Coordinates of C-alpha atoms and ligand atoms in Angstrom, one line a residue:
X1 CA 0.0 0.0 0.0
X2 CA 1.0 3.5 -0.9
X3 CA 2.3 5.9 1.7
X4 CA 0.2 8.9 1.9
X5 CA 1.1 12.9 1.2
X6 CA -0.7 15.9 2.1
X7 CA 0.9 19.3 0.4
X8 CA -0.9 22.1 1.7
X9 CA -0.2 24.6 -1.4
X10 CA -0.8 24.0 -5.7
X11 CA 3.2 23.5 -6.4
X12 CA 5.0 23.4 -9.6
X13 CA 4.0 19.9 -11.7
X14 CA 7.5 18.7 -11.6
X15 CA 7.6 18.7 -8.0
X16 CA 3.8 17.2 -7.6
X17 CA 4.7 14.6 -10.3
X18 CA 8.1 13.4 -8.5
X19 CA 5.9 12.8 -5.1
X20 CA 2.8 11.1 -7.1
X21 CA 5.6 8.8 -8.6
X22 CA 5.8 7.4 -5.1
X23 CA 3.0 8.1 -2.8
X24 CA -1.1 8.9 -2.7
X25 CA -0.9 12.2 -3.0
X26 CA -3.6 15.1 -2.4
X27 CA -2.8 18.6 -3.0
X28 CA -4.9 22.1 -2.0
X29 CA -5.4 23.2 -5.5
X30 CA -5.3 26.5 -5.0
X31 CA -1.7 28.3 -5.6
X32 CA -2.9 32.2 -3.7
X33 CA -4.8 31.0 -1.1
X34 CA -3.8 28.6 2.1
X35 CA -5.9 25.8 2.3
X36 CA -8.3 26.5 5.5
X37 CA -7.5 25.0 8.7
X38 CA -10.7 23.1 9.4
X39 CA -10.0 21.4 5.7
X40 CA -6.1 20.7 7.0
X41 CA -7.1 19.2 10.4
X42 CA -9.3 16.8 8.2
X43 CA -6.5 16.0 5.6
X44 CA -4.1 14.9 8.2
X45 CA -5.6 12.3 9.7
X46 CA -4.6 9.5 8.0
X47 CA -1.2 10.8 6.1
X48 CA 2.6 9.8 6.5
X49 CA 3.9 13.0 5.0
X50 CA 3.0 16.7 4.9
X51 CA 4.7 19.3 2.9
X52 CA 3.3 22.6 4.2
X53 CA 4.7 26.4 3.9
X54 CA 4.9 28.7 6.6
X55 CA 1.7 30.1 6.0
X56 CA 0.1 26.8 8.6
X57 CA 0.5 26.7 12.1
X58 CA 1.6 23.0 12.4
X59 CA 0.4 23.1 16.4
X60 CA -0.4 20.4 18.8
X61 CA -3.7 19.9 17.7
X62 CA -2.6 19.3 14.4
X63 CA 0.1 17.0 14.8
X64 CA -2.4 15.0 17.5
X65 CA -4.5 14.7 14.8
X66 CA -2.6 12.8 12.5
X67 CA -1.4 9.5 14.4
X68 CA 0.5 8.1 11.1
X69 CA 2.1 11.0 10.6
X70 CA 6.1 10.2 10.0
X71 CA 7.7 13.7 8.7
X72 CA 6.6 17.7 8.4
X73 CA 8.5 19.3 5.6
X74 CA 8.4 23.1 5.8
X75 CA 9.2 24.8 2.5
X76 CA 11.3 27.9 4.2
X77 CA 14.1 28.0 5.9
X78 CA 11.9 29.3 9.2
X79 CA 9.6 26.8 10.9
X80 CA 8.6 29.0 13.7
X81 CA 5.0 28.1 12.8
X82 CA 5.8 24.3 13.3
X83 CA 5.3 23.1 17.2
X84 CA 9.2 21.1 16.9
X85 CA 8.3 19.9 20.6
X86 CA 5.5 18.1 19.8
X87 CA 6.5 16.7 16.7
X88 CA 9.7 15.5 18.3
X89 CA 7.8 13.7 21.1
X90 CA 5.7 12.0 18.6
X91 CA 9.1 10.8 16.4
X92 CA 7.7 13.0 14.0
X93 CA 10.4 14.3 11.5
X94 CA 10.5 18.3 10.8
X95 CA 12.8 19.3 7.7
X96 CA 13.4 22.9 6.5
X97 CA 15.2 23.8 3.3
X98 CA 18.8 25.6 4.7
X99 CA 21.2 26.4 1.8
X100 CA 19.1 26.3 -1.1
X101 CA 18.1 29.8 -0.1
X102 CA 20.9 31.6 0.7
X103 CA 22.2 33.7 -1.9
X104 CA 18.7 34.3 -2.9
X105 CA 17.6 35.9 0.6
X106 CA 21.3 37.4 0.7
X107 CA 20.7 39.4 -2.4
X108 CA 16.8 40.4 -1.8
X109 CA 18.3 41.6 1.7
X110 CA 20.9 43.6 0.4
X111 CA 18.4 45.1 -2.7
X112 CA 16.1 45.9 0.3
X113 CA 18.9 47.9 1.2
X114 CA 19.7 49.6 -1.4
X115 CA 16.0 50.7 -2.2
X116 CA 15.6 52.1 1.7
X117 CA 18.7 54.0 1.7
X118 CA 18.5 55.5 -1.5
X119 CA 14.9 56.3 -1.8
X120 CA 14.0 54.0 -5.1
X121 CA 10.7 53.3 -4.2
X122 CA 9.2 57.0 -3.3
X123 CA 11.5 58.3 -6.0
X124 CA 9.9 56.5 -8.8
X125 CA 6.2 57.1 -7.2
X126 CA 7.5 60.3 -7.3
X127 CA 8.1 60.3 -10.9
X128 CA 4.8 58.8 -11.9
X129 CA 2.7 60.8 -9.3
X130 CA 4.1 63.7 -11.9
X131 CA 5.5 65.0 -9.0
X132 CA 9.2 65.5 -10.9
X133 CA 9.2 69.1 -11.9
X134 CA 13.1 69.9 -12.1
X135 CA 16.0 68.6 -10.6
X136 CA 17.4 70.6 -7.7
X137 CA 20.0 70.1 -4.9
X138 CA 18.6 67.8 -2.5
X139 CA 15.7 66.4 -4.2
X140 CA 15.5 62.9 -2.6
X141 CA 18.8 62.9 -0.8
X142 CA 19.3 59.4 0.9
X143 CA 22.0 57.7 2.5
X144 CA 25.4 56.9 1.2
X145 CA 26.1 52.5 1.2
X146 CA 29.6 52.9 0.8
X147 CA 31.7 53.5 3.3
X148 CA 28.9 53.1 6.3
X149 CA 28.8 50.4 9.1
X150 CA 26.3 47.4 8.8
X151 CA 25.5 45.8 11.6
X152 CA 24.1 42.7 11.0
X153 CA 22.2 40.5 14.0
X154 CA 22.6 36.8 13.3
X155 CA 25.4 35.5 11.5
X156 CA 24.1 32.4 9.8
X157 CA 24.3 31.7 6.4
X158 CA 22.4 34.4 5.1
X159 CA 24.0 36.9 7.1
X160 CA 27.6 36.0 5.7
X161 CA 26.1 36.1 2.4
X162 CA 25.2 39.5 3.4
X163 CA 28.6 40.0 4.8
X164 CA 30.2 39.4 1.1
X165 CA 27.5 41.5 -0.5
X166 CA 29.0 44.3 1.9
X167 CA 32.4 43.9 1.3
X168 CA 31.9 44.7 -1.9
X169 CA 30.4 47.8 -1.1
X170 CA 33.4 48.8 1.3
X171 CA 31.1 48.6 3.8
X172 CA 32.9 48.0 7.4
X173 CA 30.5 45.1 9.5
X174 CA 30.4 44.5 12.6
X175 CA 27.9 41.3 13.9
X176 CA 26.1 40.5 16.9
X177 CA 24.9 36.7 17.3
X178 CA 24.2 34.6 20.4
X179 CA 27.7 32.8 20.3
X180 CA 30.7 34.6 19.3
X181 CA 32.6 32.7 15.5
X182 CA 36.4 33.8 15.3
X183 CA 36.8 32.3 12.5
X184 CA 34.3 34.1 10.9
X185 CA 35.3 37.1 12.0
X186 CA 39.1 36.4 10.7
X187 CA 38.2 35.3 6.8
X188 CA 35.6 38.2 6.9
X189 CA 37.2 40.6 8.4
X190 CA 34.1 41.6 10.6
X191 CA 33.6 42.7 13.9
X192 CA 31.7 41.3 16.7
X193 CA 29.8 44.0 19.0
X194 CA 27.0 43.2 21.9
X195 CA 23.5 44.2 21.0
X196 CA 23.8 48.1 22.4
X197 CA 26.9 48.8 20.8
X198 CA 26.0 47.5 17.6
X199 CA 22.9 49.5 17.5
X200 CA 24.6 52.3 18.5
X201 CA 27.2 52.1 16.1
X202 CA 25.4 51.2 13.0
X203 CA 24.3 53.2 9.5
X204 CA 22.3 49.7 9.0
X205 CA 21.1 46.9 11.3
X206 CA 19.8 44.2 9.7
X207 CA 18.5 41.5 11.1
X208 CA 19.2 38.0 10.2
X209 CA 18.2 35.5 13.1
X210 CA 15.6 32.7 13.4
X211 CA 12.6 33.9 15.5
X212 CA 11.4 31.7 18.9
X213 CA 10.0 33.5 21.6
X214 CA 13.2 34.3 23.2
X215 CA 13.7 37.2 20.2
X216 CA 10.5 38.4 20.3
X217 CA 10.4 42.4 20.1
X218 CA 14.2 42.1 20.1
X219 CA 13.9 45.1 18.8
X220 CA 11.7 47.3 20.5
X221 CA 11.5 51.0 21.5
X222 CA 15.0 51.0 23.9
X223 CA 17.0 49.4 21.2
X224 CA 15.4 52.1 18.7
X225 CA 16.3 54.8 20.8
X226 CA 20.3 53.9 20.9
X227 CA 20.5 53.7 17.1
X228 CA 21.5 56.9 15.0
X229 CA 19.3 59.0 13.8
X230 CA 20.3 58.8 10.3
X231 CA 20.3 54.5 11.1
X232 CA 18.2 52.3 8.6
X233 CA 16.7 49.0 9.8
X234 CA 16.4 46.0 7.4
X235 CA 14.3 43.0 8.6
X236 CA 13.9 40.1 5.9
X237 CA 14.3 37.8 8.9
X238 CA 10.7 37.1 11.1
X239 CA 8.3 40.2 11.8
X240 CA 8.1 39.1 15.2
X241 CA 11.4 40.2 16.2
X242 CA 10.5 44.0 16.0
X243 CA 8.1 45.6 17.8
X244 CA 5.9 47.1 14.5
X245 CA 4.2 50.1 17.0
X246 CA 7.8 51.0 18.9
X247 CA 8.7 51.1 15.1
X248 CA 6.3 53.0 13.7
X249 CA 6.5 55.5 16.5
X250 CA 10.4 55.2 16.1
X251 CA 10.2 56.6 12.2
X252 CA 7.4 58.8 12.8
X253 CA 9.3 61.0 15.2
X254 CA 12.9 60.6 13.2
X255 CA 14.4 58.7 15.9
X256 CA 15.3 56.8 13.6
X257 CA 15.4 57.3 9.6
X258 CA 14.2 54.7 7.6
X259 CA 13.1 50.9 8.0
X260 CA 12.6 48.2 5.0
X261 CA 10.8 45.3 5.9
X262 CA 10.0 41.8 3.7
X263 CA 8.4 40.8 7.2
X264 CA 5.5 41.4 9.9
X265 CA 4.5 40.5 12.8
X266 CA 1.1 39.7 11.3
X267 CA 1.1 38.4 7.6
X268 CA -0.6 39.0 4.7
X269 CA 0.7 42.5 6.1
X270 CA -2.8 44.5 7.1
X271 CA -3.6 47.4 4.5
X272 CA -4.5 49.7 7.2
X273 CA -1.1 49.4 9.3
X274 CA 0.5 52.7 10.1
X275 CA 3.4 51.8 8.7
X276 CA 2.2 52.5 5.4
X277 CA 1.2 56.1 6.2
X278 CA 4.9 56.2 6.1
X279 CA 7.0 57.8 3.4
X280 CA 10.7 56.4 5.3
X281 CA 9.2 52.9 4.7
X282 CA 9.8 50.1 2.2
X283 CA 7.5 47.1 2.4
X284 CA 8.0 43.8 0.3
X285 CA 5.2 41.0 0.8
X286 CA 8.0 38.4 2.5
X287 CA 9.9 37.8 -1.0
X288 CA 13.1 37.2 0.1
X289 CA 13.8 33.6 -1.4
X290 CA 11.2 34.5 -4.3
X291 CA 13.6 33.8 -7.7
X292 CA 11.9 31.0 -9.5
X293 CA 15.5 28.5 -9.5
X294 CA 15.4 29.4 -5.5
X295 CA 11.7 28.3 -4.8
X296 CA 11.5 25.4 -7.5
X297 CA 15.1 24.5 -4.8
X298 CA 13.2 24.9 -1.9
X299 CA 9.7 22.7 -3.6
X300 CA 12.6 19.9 -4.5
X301 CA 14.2 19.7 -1.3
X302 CA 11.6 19.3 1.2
X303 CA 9.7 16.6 -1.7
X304 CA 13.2 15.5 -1.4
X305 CA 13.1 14.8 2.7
X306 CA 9.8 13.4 2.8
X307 CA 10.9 10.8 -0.2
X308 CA 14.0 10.0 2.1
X309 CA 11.7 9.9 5.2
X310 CA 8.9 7.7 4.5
X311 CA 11.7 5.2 2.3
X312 CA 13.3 4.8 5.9
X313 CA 16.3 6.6 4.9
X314 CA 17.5 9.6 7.0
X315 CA 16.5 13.0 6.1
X316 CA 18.4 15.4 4.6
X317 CA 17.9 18.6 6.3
X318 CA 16.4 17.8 9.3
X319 CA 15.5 20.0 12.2
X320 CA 14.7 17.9 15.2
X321 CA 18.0 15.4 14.7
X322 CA 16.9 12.1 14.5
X323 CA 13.3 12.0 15.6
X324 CA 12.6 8.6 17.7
Ligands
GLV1 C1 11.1 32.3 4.5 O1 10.9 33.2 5.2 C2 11.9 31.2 4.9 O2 12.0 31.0 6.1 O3 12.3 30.4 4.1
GLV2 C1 19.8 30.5 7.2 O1 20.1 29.7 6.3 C2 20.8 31.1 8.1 O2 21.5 30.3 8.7 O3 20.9 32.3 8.1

């Protein structure tokens, strides 16, 4: 008998066909929408694999509900919506999709940048709005890249990717992470600074860390107030790291000078936020692995793990170790 698959979003053929080769498959057919959560808890119940995106909350009740269930294969990097406790005491496998990603995420990051500090967005509203009467001396003046100090919290993958993006910039970076890398800092040539004095010290803070409840509002009005006025914040990480209203309140009174954010702490991002009242804000809808080789990467890797999974072979970018 066929093992069963649930996959919670309409993916690319390729990807569907490779798991139909193998397994029963059902799909949500629809590719803009996340399949509703009273349909999920149903779908679950007698499956051995479920490929799911970050937009489901994989809780307790979910994972109770499925008593075959064998792996969880989150297509992101993140799987702060997946309850790893629970699926670990139930030898339930959890896989993400690390590396496939990187560069990708790097780049968006670093374009995210680029567009804050220089003003590309409102400048080209600005041009269409018919608002672009003559060119004069400080017309959408922005901040210089070169030469300024990033300061990057979290210094995975993505934020040495960043790290090299920098460099070529002539950027000088400094890094705050929970545990302190040497060697990193020696082929980088990077600097490691605690949490004030890297928000103190930085033209840019960007933040590049997993979110659990031990960052949440890492970020938050104090940690506002030490950074320069003329400081930009980048998140492309988890909204749930910043505190959106100590933010908001942050850019409104020019404590600090611009913020661009592919994340929120409540996604699809609410049309009537404040934030968007805001000219000194640049807001993506959570696009930073979005180039089509990166996501058809991400689809193949976790189709990938559950394959390896549920053929009793060991996954290949697990989360939880080896599951029991
Ligand atoms: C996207 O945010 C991811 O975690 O891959
Ligand atoms: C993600 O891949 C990270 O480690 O930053």
């Amino acid at each position: 008998e066929k093992k069963k698959i649930y996959i919670t979003r309409k993916l690319p053929q390729a990807i569907y066909t490779k798991l139909a080769d193998e397994f029963e498959v059902k799909m949500w057919d629809k590719e803009d929408q996340p399949v509703p959560r009273e349909i999920l808890m149903e779908e679950v119940k007698e499956i051995d694999g479920l490929f799911c995106l970050l937009t489901e909350t994989i809780d307790r009740e979910v994972i109770e509900n499925a008593p075959r269930l064998k792996v969880i294969a989150n297509m992101a990097v993140g799987y702060n919506n997946i309850d790893i406790d629970t699926a670990t005491e139930k030898g339930i496998v959890v896989t993400n999709t690390p590396g496939v990603l990187t560069e990708t995420t790097a780049d968006l990051t670093f374009a995210l940048l680029m567009a804050t500090a220089r003003r590309v967005i409102e400048a080209s509203d600005y041009l269409r709005n018919g608002e672009w009467k003559t060119w004069s001396p400080m017309q959408l003046t922005g901040q210089d890249i070169h030469g300024a100090t990033l300061g990057i919290i979290g210094m995975g993958r993505i934020g040495q990717a960043l790290v090299k993006r920098a460099k070529g910039f002539d950027m000088n970076v400094a890094y705050y992470n929970r545990s302190r890398k040497p060697e990193i800092e020696e082929e980088m040539g990077i600097r490691y600074m605690g949490l004030e004095e890297l928000l103190q010290q930085s033209d840019y803070v960007s933040l590049l860390i997993p979110y659990s409840p031990a960052v949440h509002h890492l970020i938050g009005k104090k940690e506002l107030s030490l950074m320069k006025q003329s400081a930009i914040l980048i998140n492309t990480a988890r909204g749930g790291i910043v505190d959106e209203s100590a933010l908001f309140n942050a850019l409104k009174t020019g404590e600090i000078w611009a913020a661009g954010l592919d994340v929120f702490e409540v996604e699809p991002m609410l049309l009537d936020s404040p934030l968007l009242t805001l000219p000194n804000v640049v807001t993506l809808p959570h696009i930073g692995s979005a180039s089509e080789k990166t996501r058809l990467k991400m689809a193949d890797l976790a189709a990938e793990n559950i394959i390896h999974v549920l053929n009793g072979g060991a996954p290949i970018t697990a989360v939880n170790g080896r599951a029991k």
